[in-house]
Structures are given as C-alpha cells and as structure tokens.
Short mmCIF file of C-alpha atoms in Angstrom, two decimals:
data_model
loop_
_atom_site.label_atom_id
_atom_site.label_comp_id
_atom_site.label_asym_id
_atom_site.label_seq_id
_atom_site.Cartn_x
_atom_site.Cartn_y
_atom_site.Cartn_z
CA UNK E 6 -4.31 37.66 -17.82
CA UNK E 7 -8.08 37.24 -18.06
CA UNK E 8 -9.47 35.28 -21.09
CA UNK E 9 -13.04 34.69 -22.18
CA UNK E 10 -13.13 30.96 -21.12
CA UNK E 11 -10.78 30.25 -18.44
CA UNK E 12 -9.99 26.36 -18.09
CA UNK E 13 -10.08 26.35 -14.42
CA UNK E 14 -12.38 28.87 -12.55
CA UNK E 15 -12.91 29.34 -8.77
CA UNK E 16 -15.85 31.47 -7.95
CA UNK E 17 -15.46 32.78 -4.35
CA UNK E 18 -14.80 29.40 -2.95
CA UNK E 19 -15.05 29.11 0.90
CA UNK E 20 -14.30 25.91 2.68
CA UNK E 21 -13.86 24.79 6.29
CA UNK E 22 -12.80 21.46 7.90
CA UNK E 23 -14.82 20.14 10.67
CA UNK E 24 -12.60 19.57 13.82
CA UNK E 25 -13.23 18.72 17.47
CA UNK E 26 -12.46 22.27 18.30
CA UNK E 27 -15.11 23.50 15.77
CA UNK E 28 -14.85 24.48 12.08
CA UNK E 29 -11.48 25.28 10.82
CA UNK E 30 -11.82 27.76 7.86
CA UNK E 31 -9.13 27.11 5.26
CA UNK E 32 -10.32 28.95 2.17
CA UNK E 33 -12.09 32.37 2.22
CA UNK E 34 -13.78 33.48 -0.85
CA UNK E 35 -10.94 32.20 -3.18
CA UNK E 36 -11.39 33.40 -6.65
CA UNK E 37 -8.96 32.68 -9.46
CA UNK E 38 -9.04 31.87 -13.23
CA UNK E 39 -6.45 29.69 -15.10
CA UNK E 40 -6.64 30.15 -18.92
CA UNK E 41 -6.53 27.15 -21.11
CA UNK E 42 -3.06 25.59 -21.62
CA UNK E 43 -1.46 27.93 -19.19
CA UNK E 44 0.48 26.86 -16.26
CA UNK E 45 -0.51 28.30 -12.78
CA UNK E 46 1.61 27.91 -9.75
CA UNK E 47 0.19 28.31 -6.13
CA UNK E 48 2.51 29.22 -3.21
CA UNK E 49 1.56 30.22 0.16
CA UNK E 50 2.55 29.58 3.80
CA UNK E 51 2.33 26.13 4.97
CA UNK E 52 -1.19 24.93 6.13
CA UNK E 53 -2.84 27.72 4.23
CA UNK E 54 -5.15 25.29 2.27
CA UNK E 55 -3.06 24.63 -0.98
CA UNK E 56 -3.70 20.97 -0.88
CA UNK E 57 -7.39 21.58 -0.17
CA UNK E 58 -7.39 23.71 -3.39
CA UNK E 59 -6.32 20.54 -5.44
CA UNK E 60 -9.03 18.31 -3.94
CA UNK E 61 -11.68 20.86 -4.58
CA UNK E 62 -10.43 21.36 -8.33
CA UNK E 63 -10.19 17.59 -8.90
CA UNK E 64 -13.69 17.08 -7.51
CA UNK E 65 -12.47 14.81 -4.60
CA UNK E 66 -14.16 17.33 -2.23
CA UNK E 67 -17.00 19.79 -2.48
CA UNK E 68 -16.50 23.35 -1.29
CA UNK E 69 -18.96 24.58 1.43
CA UNK E 70 -19.62 27.68 -0.52
CA UNK E 71 -18.79 28.98 -3.94
CA UNK E 72 -18.27 27.05 -7.32
CA UNK E 73 -15.37 25.43 -9.11
CA UNK E 74 -15.72 25.26 -12.79
CA UNK E 75 -13.69 23.17 -15.31
CA UNK E 76 -14.05 23.88 -18.83
CA UNK E 77 -17.39 25.70 -18.69
CA UNK E 78 -18.69 22.82 -16.50
CA UNK E 79 -19.43 23.04 -12.73
CA UNK E 80 -17.42 20.40 -10.85
CA UNK E 81 -19.38 18.21 -8.77
CA UNK E 82 -17.50 14.93 -8.65
CA UNK E 83 -14.08 13.63 -9.96
CA UNK E 84 -13.88 13.57 -13.71
CA UNK E 85 -11.65 11.55 -16.09
CA UNK E 86 -10.46 14.73 -17.88
CA UNK E 87 -8.23 15.60 -14.79
CA UNK E 88 -4.74 14.01 -14.07
CA UNK E 89 -3.13 14.36 -10.64
CA UNK E 90 0.32 13.76 -9.23
CA UNK E 91 1.42 14.04 -5.53
CA UNK E 92 4.46 14.49 -3.58
CA UNK E 93 4.27 10.76 -2.89
CA UNK E 94 4.51 9.05 -6.42
CA UNK E 95 2.03 6.36 -5.09
CA UNK E 96 3.03 3.73 -7.62
CA UNK E 97 1.47 0.32 -7.12
CA UNK E 98 4.36 -1.78 -6.08
CA UNK E 99 2.99 -5.00 -7.39
CA UNK E 100 2.87 -3.63 -10.94
CA UNK E 101 5.65 -2.91 -13.25
CA UNK E 102 6.33 0.60 -14.33
CA UNK E 103 4.42 0.18 -17.64
CA UNK E 104 1.33 -1.26 -15.87
CA UNK E 105 1.44 1.60 -13.41
CA UNK E 106 1.54 4.20 -16.09
CA UNK E 107 -1.31 2.47 -18.02
CA UNK E 108 -3.53 2.25 -14.85
CA UNK E 109 -5.74 5.25 -15.81
CA UNK E 110 -6.95 3.29 -18.98
CA UNK E 111 -8.33 0.61 -16.67
CA UNK E 112 -10.85 3.27 -15.10
CA UNK E 113 -11.28 5.67 -17.96
CA UNK E 114 -12.94 5.10 -21.10
CA UNK E 115 -10.44 6.12 -23.82
CA UNK E 116 -10.90 6.27 -27.46
CA UNK E 117 -7.49 4.81 -27.93
CA UNK E 118 -7.04 1.26 -28.82
CA UNK E 119 -4.98 -1.14 -26.66
CA UNK E 120 -2.01 -0.81 -29.06
CA UNK E 121 -2.15 3.00 -29.23
CA UNK E 122 -2.37 3.26 -25.30
CA UNK E 123 0.74 1.00 -25.13
CA UNK E 124 2.56 2.98 -27.62
CA UNK E 125 1.67 6.25 -25.90
CA UNK E 126 2.86 4.82 -22.62
CA UNK E 127 6.20 3.78 -24.19
CA UNK E 128 6.50 7.15 -25.85
CA UNK E 129 5.89 8.98 -22.63
CA UNK E 130 8.29 6.94 -20.66
CA UNK E 131 10.89 7.77 -23.42
CA UNK E 132 10.16 11.41 -23.02
CA UNK E 133 10.81 11.60 -19.33
CA UNK E 134 13.90 9.36 -19.65
CA UNK E 135 12.64 6.13 -18.39
CA UNK E 136 13.02 4.13 -21.70
CA UNK E 137 14.04 0.54 -20.81
CA UNK E 138 12.55 0.78 -17.28
CA UNK E 139 9.12 -0.29 -18.39
CA UNK E 140 9.33 -3.71 -17.09
CA UNK E 141 10.85 -2.79 -13.73
CA UNK E 142 9.05 -2.63 -10.37
CA UNK E 143 8.81 0.63 -8.59
CA UNK E 144 11.01 -0.60 -5.67
CA UNK E 145 13.93 -0.91 -8.35
CA UNK E 146 13.81 2.68 -9.21
CA UNK E 147 15.06 5.71 -7.52
CA UNK E 148 12.87 8.47 -6.04
CA UNK E 149 13.22 10.85 -9.02
CA UNK E 150 12.55 7.96 -11.51
CA UNK E 151 9.43 7.07 -9.63
CA UNK E 152 8.22 10.50 -9.68
CA UNK E 153 8.90 10.65 -13.63
CA UNK E 154 6.66 7.40 -13.88
CA UNK E 155 4.04 9.08 -11.75
CA UNK E 156 4.15 12.18 -14.06
CA UNK E 157 3.49 9.82 -16.93
CA UNK E 158 0.54 8.16 -15.46
CA UNK E 159 -0.97 11.44 -14.64
CA UNK E 160 -1.10 12.57 -18.25
CA UNK E 161 -1.32 9.16 -20.12
CA UNK E 162 -5.25 9.55 -20.58
CA UNK E 163 -4.63 12.93 -22.21
CA UNK E 164 -6.30 15.03 -19.48
CA UNK E 165 -7.26 18.76 -20.08
CA UNK E 166 -6.09 19.51 -16.63
CA UNK E 167 -3.04 18.32 -14.72
CA UNK E 168 -3.10 18.97 -10.95
CA UNK E 169 0.23 18.71 -9.33
CA UNK E 170 0.58 18.69 -5.49
CA UNK E 171 4.18 19.34 -4.64
CA UNK E 172 5.38 16.47 -6.82
CA UNK E 173 8.87 17.53 -6.77
CA UNK E 174 9.06 18.37 -3.14
CA UNK E 175 10.71 15.30 -1.74
CA UNK E 176 13.52 15.15 -4.46
CA UNK E 177 17.18 16.53 -4.26
CA UNK E 178 17.75 19.76 -5.93
CA UNK E 179 19.41 18.39 -9.09
CA UNK E 180 16.75 15.85 -9.92
CA UNK E 181 14.07 18.39 -9.17
CA UNK E 182 15.74 20.87 -11.80
CA UNK E 183 15.93 17.95 -14.23
CA UNK E 184 12.21 17.28 -13.83
CA UNK E 185 11.34 20.93 -14.20
CA UNK E 186 12.91 20.75 -17.62
CA UNK E 187 11.00 17.44 -18.14
CA UNK E 188 7.79 19.34 -17.52
CA UNK E 189 8.49 21.79 -20.12
CA UNK E 190 9.18 19.11 -22.56
CA UNK E 191 5.98 17.35 -21.78
CA UNK E 192 4.08 20.54 -22.25
CA UNK E 193 5.73 21.31 -25.46
CA UNK E 194 4.84 17.89 -26.76
CA UNK E 195 1.22 18.34 -25.85
CA UNK E 196 -0.17 21.35 -24.24
CA UNK E 197 -2.52 20.99 -21.12
CA UNK E 198 -3.59 23.34 -18.36
CA UNK E 199 -1.64 22.88 -15.28
CA UNK E 200 -2.21 23.87 -11.61
CA UNK E 201 0.98 23.28 -9.54
CA UNK E 202 1.01 23.56 -5.69
CA UNK E 203 4.59 24.15 -4.49
CA UNK E 204 6.73 25.55 -1.54
CA UNK E 205 9.51 26.43 -3.93
CA UNK E 206 9.44 29.86 -5.36
CA UNK E 207 12.21 29.24 -8.06
CA UNK E 208 10.04 26.34 -9.22
CA UNK E 209 7.05 28.52 -9.46
CA UNK E 210 8.86 31.07 -11.48
CA UNK E 211 10.59 28.58 -13.71
CA UNK E 212 7.46 26.64 -14.61
CA UNK E 213 4.58 28.94 -14.30
CA UNK E 214 3.01 31.70 -16.52
CA UNK E 215 1.32 33.03 -13.45
CA UNK E 216 2.15 32.59 -9.80
CA UNK E 217 -0.55 32.93 -7.05
CA UNK E 218 0.32 33.72 -3.67
CA UNK E 219 -2.22 32.70 -1.11
CA UNK E 220 -2.73 34.44 2.10
CA UNK E 221 -2.42 32.76 5.56
CA UNK E 222 -5.49 30.56 6.66
CA UNK E 223 -8.26 31.09 5.71
CA UNK E 224 -6.74 31.74 2.38
CA UNK E 225 -7.64 34.03 -0.51
CA UNK E 226 -5.63 35.05 -3.61
CA UNK E 227 -3.40 37.75 -2.02
CA UNK E 228 -1.14 38.26 -4.99
CA UNK E 229 -0.71 37.31 -8.64
CA UNK E 230 2.50 37.50 -10.40
CA UNK E 231 2.65 37.25 -14.29
CA UNK E 232 6.01 35.47 -15.11
CA UNK E 233 7.10 37.34 -18.26
CA UNK E 234 9.97 35.17 -19.49
CA UNK E 235 9.47 34.70 -23.19
CA UNK E 236 10.77 31.95 -25.53
CA UNK E 237 11.80 28.43 -24.36
CA UNK E 238 12.88 28.65 -20.78
CA UNK E 239 16.41 27.32 -19.55
CA UNK E 240 17.61 27.26 -16.08
CA UNK E 241 19.78 30.21 -16.75
CA UNK E 242 16.56 32.17 -16.82
CA UNK E 243 16.55 31.73 -13.05
CA UNK E 244 19.87 33.71 -12.66
CA UNK E 245 18.84 36.94 -14.26
CA UNK E 246 18.16 40.31 -12.67
CA UNK E 247 14.47 39.91 -13.67
CA UNK E 248 14.26 36.58 -12.07
CA UNK E 249 15.85 37.83 -8.93
CA UNK E 250 13.27 40.60 -8.83
CA UNK E 251 10.26 38.32 -9.28
CA UNK E 252 11.67 35.91 -6.67
CA UNK E 253 12.20 38.93 -4.23
CA UNK E 254 8.63 40.03 -4.75
CA UNK E 255 7.18 36.40 -4.13
CA UNK E 256 9.45 36.02 -1.01
CA UNK E 257 8.02 39.33 0.38
CA UNK E 258 4.35 38.31 -0.49
CA UNK E 259 4.95 35.08 1.46
CA UNK E 260 6.25 37.14 4.47
CA UNK E 261 3.16 39.20 4.19
CA UNK E 262 0.95 36.19 4.22
CA UNK E 263 2.74 34.74 7.11
CA UNK E 264 2.15 38.08 8.93
CA UNK E 265 5.93 38.91 9.18
CA UNK E 266 5.85 41.81 6.87
CA UNK E 267 3.55 44.48 5.52
CA UNK E 268 3.41 46.02 2.04
CA UNK E 269 5.32 48.94 3.25
CA UNK E 270 8.37 46.65 3.58
CA UNK E 271 8.41 45.89 -0.25
CA UNK E 272 11.84 44.92 -1.51
CA UNK E 273 11.75 46.70 -4.81
CA UNK E 274 9.70 49.59 -6.34
CA UNK E 275 7.36 48.96 -9.03
CA UNK E 276 6.82 45.29 -8.75
CA UNK E 277 4.30 43.59 -11.11
CA UNK E 278 0.47 43.78 -11.03
CA UNK E 279 -1.16 43.57 -7.75
CA UNK E 280 -4.17 41.23 -7.38
CA UNK E 281 -7.52 42.93 -6.96
CA UNK E 282 -9.82 40.14 -6.33
CA UNK E 283 -9.87 38.06 -9.61
CA UNK E 284 -6.63 37.86 -11.51
CA UNK O 7 28.60 -21.40 -2.01
CA UNK O 8 25.89 -20.25 -4.18
CA UNK O 9 22.49 -19.02 -3.01
CA UNK O 10 20.37 -22.20 -3.73
CA UNK O 11 22.91 -24.63 -2.41
CA UNK O 12 23.17 -22.64 0.75
CA UNK O 13 19.38 -22.52 1.30
CA UNK O 14 19.09 -26.33 0.83
CA UNK O 15 22.36 -27.33 2.63
CA UNK O 16 22.12 -24.94 5.66
CA UNK O 17 18.96 -26.64 7.26
CA UNK O 18 20.36 -30.23 6.47
CA UNK O 19 23.55 -29.46 8.21
CA UNK O 20 21.77 -28.08 11.34
CA UNK O 21 19.28 -30.94 11.40
CA UNK O 22 21.98 -33.63 11.24
CA UNK O 23 24.19 -31.74 13.79
CA UNK O 24 21.25 -31.48 16.22
CA UNK O 25 20.30 -35.14 15.94
CA UNK O 26 23.89 -36.10 16.22
CA UNK O 27 24.22 -34.14 19.48
CA UNK O 28 21.05 -35.51 20.70
CA UNK O 29 21.92 -39.09 20.03
CA UNK O 30 25.31 -38.50 21.85
CA UNK O 31 23.63 -36.91 24.80
CA UNK O 32 21.27 -39.94 25.21
CA UNK O 33 24.18 -42.42 24.76
CA UNK O 34 26.46 -40.46 27.18
CA UNK O 35 24.03 -40.22 29.88
CA UNK O 36 22.74 -43.80 29.45
CA UNK O 37 19.24 -42.56 29.49
CA UNK O 38 16.46 -45.27 29.24
CA UNK O 39 14.26 -44.61 26.28
CA UNK O 40 11.17 -44.01 28.59
CA UNK O 41 12.90 -40.88 29.77
CA UNK O 42 14.61 -39.75 26.51
CA UNK O 43 14.31 -41.69 23.12
CA UNK O 44 17.16 -41.10 20.91
CA UNK O 45 16.89 -40.58 17.27
CA UNK O 46 18.17 -44.23 16.35
CA UNK O 47 15.02 -45.48 18.27
CA UNK O 48 12.63 -43.51 15.99
CA UNK O 49 13.57 -45.06 12.74
CA UNK O 50 12.34 -48.63 13.46
CA UNK O 51 9.06 -47.11 14.56
CA UNK O 52 8.53 -45.27 11.23
CA UNK O 53 9.37 -48.42 9.46
CA UNK O 54 6.98 -50.57 11.53
CA UNK O 55 4.01 -48.07 11.43
CA UNK O 56 4.55 -46.48 8.11
CA UNK O 57 1.10 -47.11 6.87
CA UNK O 58 -0.43 -45.79 10.17
CA UNK O 59 1.81 -42.64 9.85
CA UNK O 60 0.60 -42.06 6.25
CA UNK O 61 -3.13 -42.47 6.98
CA UNK O 62 -3.01 -40.35 10.15
CA UNK O 63 -0.88 -37.55 8.85
CA UNK O 64 -3.38 -37.30 5.98
CA UNK O 65 -6.29 -37.00 8.42
CA UNK O 66 -4.53 -34.27 10.38
CA UNK O 67 -3.47 -32.58 7.02
CA UNK O 68 -6.89 -32.13 5.33
CA UNK O 69 -8.60 -31.26 8.43
CA UNK O 70 -6.06 -28.52 9.16
CA UNK O 71 -6.15 -27.12 5.52
CA UNK O 72 -10.02 -27.01 5.52
CA UNK O 73 -10.00 -25.26 8.85
CA UNK O 74 -7.30 -22.77 7.70
CA UNK O 75 -9.35 -22.17 4.39
CA UNK O 76 -12.25 -21.43 6.67
CA UNK O 77 -10.15 -19.03 8.74
CA UNK O 78 -8.94 -17.26 5.56
CA UNK O 79 -12.58 -16.62 4.32
CA UNK O 80 -14.14 -15.77 7.49
CA UNK O 81 -11.10 -13.78 8.73
CA UNK O 82 -10.87 -11.86 5.45
CA UNK O 83 -14.49 -10.95 5.65
CA UNK O 84 -14.32 -9.74 9.28
CA UNK O 85 -11.02 -7.99 8.55
CA UNK O 86 -12.82 -6.19 5.61
CA UNK O 87 -15.74 -5.13 7.68
CA UNK O 88 -13.32 -3.79 10.38
CA UNK O 89 -11.11 -2.22 7.82
CA UNK O 90 -13.82 -0.28 6.05
CA UNK O 91 -15.98 0.62 8.90
CA UNK O 92 -14.81 2.33 12.23
CA UNK O 93 -18.09 1.46 13.77
CA UNK O 94 -17.56 -2.31 13.13
CA UNK O 95 -13.94 -2.14 14.30
CA UNK O 96 -14.68 -0.54 17.49
CA UNK O 97 -17.55 -2.83 18.15
CA UNK O 98 -15.90 -6.01 17.14
CA UNK O 99 -12.22 -5.68 18.23
CA UNK O 100 -13.02 -6.32 22.05
CA UNK O 101 -15.12 -9.17 21.20
CA UNK O 102 -12.46 -10.74 19.11
CA UNK O 103 -9.67 -10.07 21.57
CA UNK O 104 -11.85 -11.95 24.31
CA UNK O 105 -12.60 -14.70 22.13
CA UNK O 106 -8.94 -15.05 21.08
CA UNK O 107 -7.96 -15.03 24.84
CA UNK O 108 -10.00 -18.09 25.67
CA UNK O 109 -7.76 -21.25 25.64
CA UNK O 110 -9.08 -23.32 23.04
CA UNK O 111 -8.40 -26.57 25.00
CA UNK O 112 -11.35 -25.49 27.16
CA UNK O 113 -13.54 -25.04 24.07
CA UNK O 114 -12.69 -28.60 22.74
CA UNK O 115 -15.04 -30.46 25.31
CA UNK O 116 -17.66 -27.90 24.65
CA UNK O 117 -17.67 -28.30 20.85
CA UNK O 118 -17.48 -32.16 21.29
CA UNK O 119 -20.73 -32.07 23.23
CA UNK O 120 -22.36 -29.53 21.15
CA UNK O 121 -21.78 -31.66 17.87
CA UNK O 122 -21.56 -35.14 19.36
CA UNK O 123 -19.93 -37.60 16.90
CA UNK O 124 -19.05 -35.03 14.21
CA UNK O 125 -15.46 -35.54 14.61
CA UNK O 126 -14.26 -33.97 11.41
CA UNK O 127 -16.60 -31.11 11.74
CA UNK O 128 -15.35 -30.47 15.32
CA UNK O 129 -11.77 -30.66 14.52
CA UNK O 130 -12.11 -28.24 11.62
CA UNK O 131 -14.07 -25.93 13.77
CA UNK O 132 -11.27 -25.87 16.43
CA UNK O 133 -8.52 -25.41 13.74
CA UNK O 134 -10.64 -22.51 12.38
CA UNK O 135 -11.32 -20.85 15.61
CA UNK O 136 -7.77 -20.86 16.78
CA UNK O 137 -6.36 -19.40 13.45
CA UNK O 138 -8.83 -16.77 12.13
CA UNK O 139 -8.00 -13.94 14.52
CA UNK O 140 -4.57 -13.02 13.18
CA UNK O 141 -6.11 -13.11 9.73
CA UNK O 142 -8.94 -10.73 10.55
CA UNK O 143 -6.54 -8.27 12.35
CA UNK O 144 -4.09 -8.12 9.74
CA UNK O 145 -6.59 -7.62 6.86
CA UNK O 146 -8.29 -4.92 8.97
CA UNK O 147 -5.05 -2.96 9.57
CA UNK O 148 -3.84 -3.41 6.00
CA UNK O 149 -7.09 -1.80 4.68
CA UNK O 150 -7.37 0.84 7.36
CA UNK O 151 -3.85 2.11 6.95
CA UNK O 152 -4.11 2.52 3.20
CA UNK O 153 -2.68 5.96 2.31
CA UNK O 154 -5.36 8.35 1.26
CA UNK O 155 -3.24 9.23 -1.89
CA UNK O 156 -3.57 5.66 -3.25
CA UNK O 157 -7.32 6.09 -2.88
CA UNK O 158 -7.20 9.60 -4.43
CA UNK O 159 -5.21 8.37 -7.55
CA UNK O 160 -8.16 6.21 -8.55
CA UNK O 161 -10.97 8.25 -7.19
CA UNK O 162 -9.78 11.35 -9.02
CA UNK O 163 -10.29 9.34 -12.28
CA UNK O 164 -13.95 8.59 -11.16
CA UNK O 165 -13.24 4.90 -9.84
CA UNK O 166 -15.91 3.24 -7.68
CA UNK O 167 -15.22 1.91 -4.34
CA UNK O 168 -15.25 -1.57 -5.64
CA UNK O 169 -12.73 -0.88 -8.26
CA UNK O 170 -10.40 0.78 -5.55
CA UNK O 171 -10.75 -2.34 -3.37
CA UNK O 172 -9.90 -4.80 -6.27
CA UNK O 173 -7.11 -2.66 -7.77
CA UNK O 174 -5.44 -1.21 -4.64
CA UNK O 175 -6.75 -2.13 -1.25
CA UNK O 176 -6.68 -5.94 -1.89
CA UNK O 177 -3.27 -6.35 -3.63
CA UNK O 178 -1.69 -3.74 -1.18
CA UNK O 179 -2.95 -5.84 1.90
CA UNK O 180 -1.50 -9.13 0.58
CA UNK O 181 1.99 -8.99 2.33
CA UNK O 182 0.31 -8.40 5.63
CA UNK O 183 -2.13 -11.05 4.79
CA UNK O 184 0.37 -13.66 4.20
CA UNK O 185 2.41 -12.64 7.37
CA UNK O 186 -0.59 -13.48 9.20
CA UNK O 187 -1.27 -16.86 7.25
CA UNK O 188 1.97 -17.87 8.15
CA UNK O 189 1.07 -17.50 11.99
CA UNK O 190 -2.40 -18.85 11.28
CA UNK O 191 -1.22 -22.07 9.44
CA UNK O 192 0.67 -23.30 12.43
CA UNK O 193 -2.10 -22.27 14.90
CA UNK O 194 -4.59 -24.38 12.74
CA UNK O 195 -2.24 -27.22 12.95
CA UNK O 196 -2.06 -27.01 16.65
CA UNK O 197 -5.96 -26.62 16.79
CA UNK O 198 -6.36 -30.01 14.82
CA UNK O 199 -3.88 -31.99 17.04
CA UNK O 200 -5.55 -30.35 20.13
CA UNK O 201 -8.92 -31.65 19.13
CA UNK O 202 -7.31 -35.04 18.46
CA UNK O 203 -5.51 -35.34 21.70
CA UNK O 204 -7.96 -33.73 24.10
CA UNK O 205 -11.08 -35.32 22.57
CA UNK O 206 -9.70 -38.59 21.21
CA UNK O 207 -11.81 -40.04 18.42
CA UNK O 208 -9.44 -42.33 16.60
CA UNK O 209 -8.20 -39.89 13.92
CA UNK O 210 -5.07 -37.96 13.09
CA UNK O 211 -1.58 -37.90 14.51
CA UNK O 212 -2.98 -36.79 17.77
CA UNK O 213 -4.73 -40.14 18.13
CA UNK O 214 -1.48 -41.99 17.24
CA UNK O 215 0.23 -40.08 19.93
CA UNK O 216 -2.45 -40.89 22.35
CA UNK O 217 -2.23 -44.66 21.45
CA UNK O 218 1.44 -44.68 22.01
CA UNK O 219 1.04 -42.85 25.36
CA UNK O 220 -1.69 -45.58 26.56
CA UNK O 221 0.62 -48.48 25.37
CA UNK O 222 3.72 -46.88 26.98
CA UNK O 223 5.70 -46.84 23.73
CA UNK O 224 7.64 -43.84 24.44
CA UNK O 225 9.89 -43.89 21.37
CA UNK O 226 6.59 -43.92 19.27
CA UNK O 227 5.50 -40.82 21.01
CA UNK O 228 8.77 -39.12 20.11
CA UNK O 229 8.33 -40.36 16.51
CA UNK O 230 4.77 -38.67 16.42
CA UNK O 231 6.08 -35.47 17.58
CA UNK O 232 8.72 -35.60 14.81
CA UNK O 233 6.18 -36.34 12.19
CA UNK O 234 4.12 -33.43 13.45
CA UNK O 235 7.07 -31.21 13.17
CA UNK O 236 7.66 -32.33 9.59
CA UNK O 237 4.02 -31.75 8.72
CA UNK O 238 4.00 -28.31 10.11
CA UNK O 239 7.25 -27.40 8.27
CA UNK O 240 5.46 -28.71 4.91
CA UNK O 241 2.43 -26.47 5.72
CA UNK O 242 4.42 -23.42 6.56
CA UNK O 243 6.47 -23.68 3.42
CA UNK O 244 3.49 -24.06 1.23
CA UNK O 245 2.42 -20.78 2.49
CA UNK O 246 5.67 -19.26 1.92
CA UNK O 247 5.54 -20.64 -1.62
CA UNK O 248 2.03 -19.03 -2.24
CA UNK O 249 3.35 -15.80 -0.71
CA UNK O 250 6.17 -15.71 -3.31
CA UNK O 251 3.74 -16.17 -6.03
CA UNK O 252 1.12 -13.57 -5.01
CA UNK O 253 3.14 -11.13 -2.85
CA UNK O 254 6.58 -11.75 -4.15
CA UNK O 255 6.78 -7.88 -5.18
CA UNK O 256 6.88 -7.12 -1.41
CA UNK O 257 10.28 -8.88 -1.18
CA UNK O 258 13.35 -6.56 -1.62
CA UNK O 259 16.30 -7.93 -3.47
CA UNK O 260 19.05 -9.04 -0.83
CA UNK O 261 21.53 -6.31 -0.50
#
C-alpha cells in the first residue's frame, strides 16, 4: 500500500535512550509509510518502542538517526497539525469538559472564529455521545466518558494527523468496543490520518487499514498486514473466518517478535503480504 | 438535619459542651482562678478591656497577614525554582530543612538586635520565616510531580514552557499549595505571637498576654489565649474560603 505522497513517513529511524547502564537502543532503522487519510495500527511486544514512535512522529523527540516526515515536511519540532491522545485522558480537572475540549484553540492559531470553534466543540461532543455533559467537570465523568472528551480535544483543531497512544487500553471491553465504533464515526465525519499504538489485536484489525508489527527491542517493522475488510465495519466483522485468520497471523507475528516462535510455526498457509523493509 | 445547619450547629454544640464541662470542673474542684480560670471569669475581662482587645488583635492580625503574604511570594518562588530545576532542588533542600529546624524562639532575639526598634518589620520577618517552608516544599513537589502527559498534551501543540506553566503546572499545583497554606497560616500566627511575647514591644495580643502575666491577672491571660484561638480560627477559615474559590474543583462531592 505505497502511495506517491505518504502523510507520515519514517526513513530508517534509529533511536536509543541514555541510561546509567549505557545506551538503550529502542528503534533500529524503522521505516514505514502511512498514506493520507488511512489508519495505521502499530502492535508489538511491550517495551518495544511503540510510545517512542509516537513521540518521534509528534515531534516531542528527535531521533538519533533517520528522518520523520509529515506531509512532505521534515519533523523537527511539535506542530499544530497533529493531535494526540494517550491512555490517560489527561483532562484538566479544574476546567469543564467544554473548556477541556477547546484547550487546543488557546495554543493553536485557528482560522475558526470563537463561535465556530464553540459550535465545533459542541458538535464533536454530540458525535461521541457527550451532549449535555459540556458543563461537567472531568471528575464527574466515568473513565470512558473522559476518554471520549479526550478524543474530541485531540481533533478539535482539525489536525491532519491523529496520534493515539493506547487510548482505549484502560477501559472495560464494552466501553472499548463502543469507542472503536465512535472512532469510525469520527473518521467518517471528517477524514484524517491516524497512527494508533495498541496492545489489542482485535482493536488493530477492527480500526486499521494496515497493521504494523514491530519486532522486539530495538524495533524495526517486522510485518505489515493489510486489513481487507471493505465497506462500513461493524463489530460482526471481527467474528468472520477472515478476521480469525488475520488475528491468528498477528498473534503469531507477536510471538515471533517476542522470540517465542519462528516463521516455521506459522498458523495458516498463505498469510498476507510479508514486509520487506518498507511497506 | 441538613448539611448547612449541621456545619454551623456541630461546632457550636461542641464549644458550648466543652465550656460547660470546664466550668463544672473548676467549680467542682473549687479551683482558685490563679490555678485555673473558669469561662465565666473571662467575660468580665472581655467587657472591661474590649477596646484593648480590638486594637491588639488588629496589630497581631495585620502583621500575621503581611508575614504570610511574604511567605507565599517567597515560598512560591523558591518552590518554582526547586520544582523546575533538579540542581536547585538538590542544592537548596538541605539548607531549607536546616533553616526550618532552627527554633524560631532563638531567632527572635537575634532579629530584634539586628533591626533594633523596627518592631513591625521584625515581627513580620519572624512570621514569614516560620511559615514559608511548607509553601516552598509543596509548590516544588506539585511542580516536579506533574505527569509528563500533561506537559505533552500542550507541547505537542507547540506551546511554550511559560504557557505550560500558566495553563497546567500552576493550576494543578493549587490544591497542594492551599494544603500548605493552611499549615502556614497557623505557623505565621504563632510566629507573630512569638515575637510579641519573647521580645515585648507593646504591640499585639502577645503584649496583652505579657501585661496580664506581669500584673498577675490570671483570668486575663486565659482571656487572651481564647482571643488568640478565635483569631487563629478566623485566619484558617479565610484560607479555606479562598481554597474553595480557587481550588474547589479538587474537592470531590461527598459520597
């Protein structure tokens, strides 16, 4: 799935953290491309550098080697065309939900007028099912509702790129599935390029157009799965033989990444495209 | 009983109960008032020295508040320095702990000699010195324990460090700040009275206490103690009131 102008492109990115015991390499010549308006999920064993990836793409950190490109521009610092949401919704407890959602407008110069910004916030809150809660404080909301508000905040300023670092990780299964559907609704309403970090293989298959499996630390792109579910997805799409096959393949690749299996133990014959360097 | 009525009635019931118990104990044991004054001995003194109580209370009050305000400004600045710079924190912490450990009663004569005759200034200085430590520590802890995600949320949009401080770090530290301010307000009050009693200069409730002691008016001594307690309560609840305005969001609804 290579297009002429990928929205997000990592060119042979290598990164290591400085620790007392010497450098800890986390990413090793990681190369990947995410086309505009597509949804890319990244899975991999824990501690393999997934969160590092989000910090590099958002410009919060610079890689030791290699380059990160967003929209044909090299990333050197954070940019307002990016939205972010984390596992922790990090809502500001002293603000109302509406004030939290509007927070990016206080930092980012937006062409929208105050009234337009307000209307957009109310519209997004309505879209994620938080209509009527705009005046509440975060402490008055449940975990799932807080995460919904956090999602609204991350896309309020119409970013080109949305980076999600395990935003549904701490939620119960039903709320999580509910939010998956909300994500699809949001993208249907206004397309954006999305990079999702997750531990949940079902989540990756349900949400993403392509799933990238990172190898163990230091990570490179070990495997790329193109999710070929056409049309509007419903949760039922996760309970088809095709989905089961994709999940089995991903599971296997994770085990390979963990060093617990080799390619010879592959669960099914003829699984999809194998990554050769770039996707 | 509704919430508001309970909040007002409960302390009154307890105060009246304790005063009654005290009155009874003094009467039952037939204690002379130089050993233990009873509450009924106090009221004539308040009536007799009403104007004195008002003037002296005001002297104690304004110097406490100015000392505390100084402690808030300096304590917050030191706390910010220690919160943002690990170097400053490692360097300043032992010095602050050492300074805090010095009993301020020993500092009073030194200060009194250093700035001879500057009574108001000296009193404010002691109130400040005794009360800035908890503020500095709580602000530094509040700032240094700010979760990185909070910073990232704004940084990823390109916000400057100053913006992050005003929008997130400062408001997020307010509950800790007010927790420390509740401790500091009482400490500042103690500092003011310490100066007034250890280095008498004719001002404040401490001076009234000292006069009562010298003239062996024991019930008046008790009366001053009660006035001090009342003033301390007023100061404390002013801080609680401010906390509710500025950091009320941190309070959970009772469940």
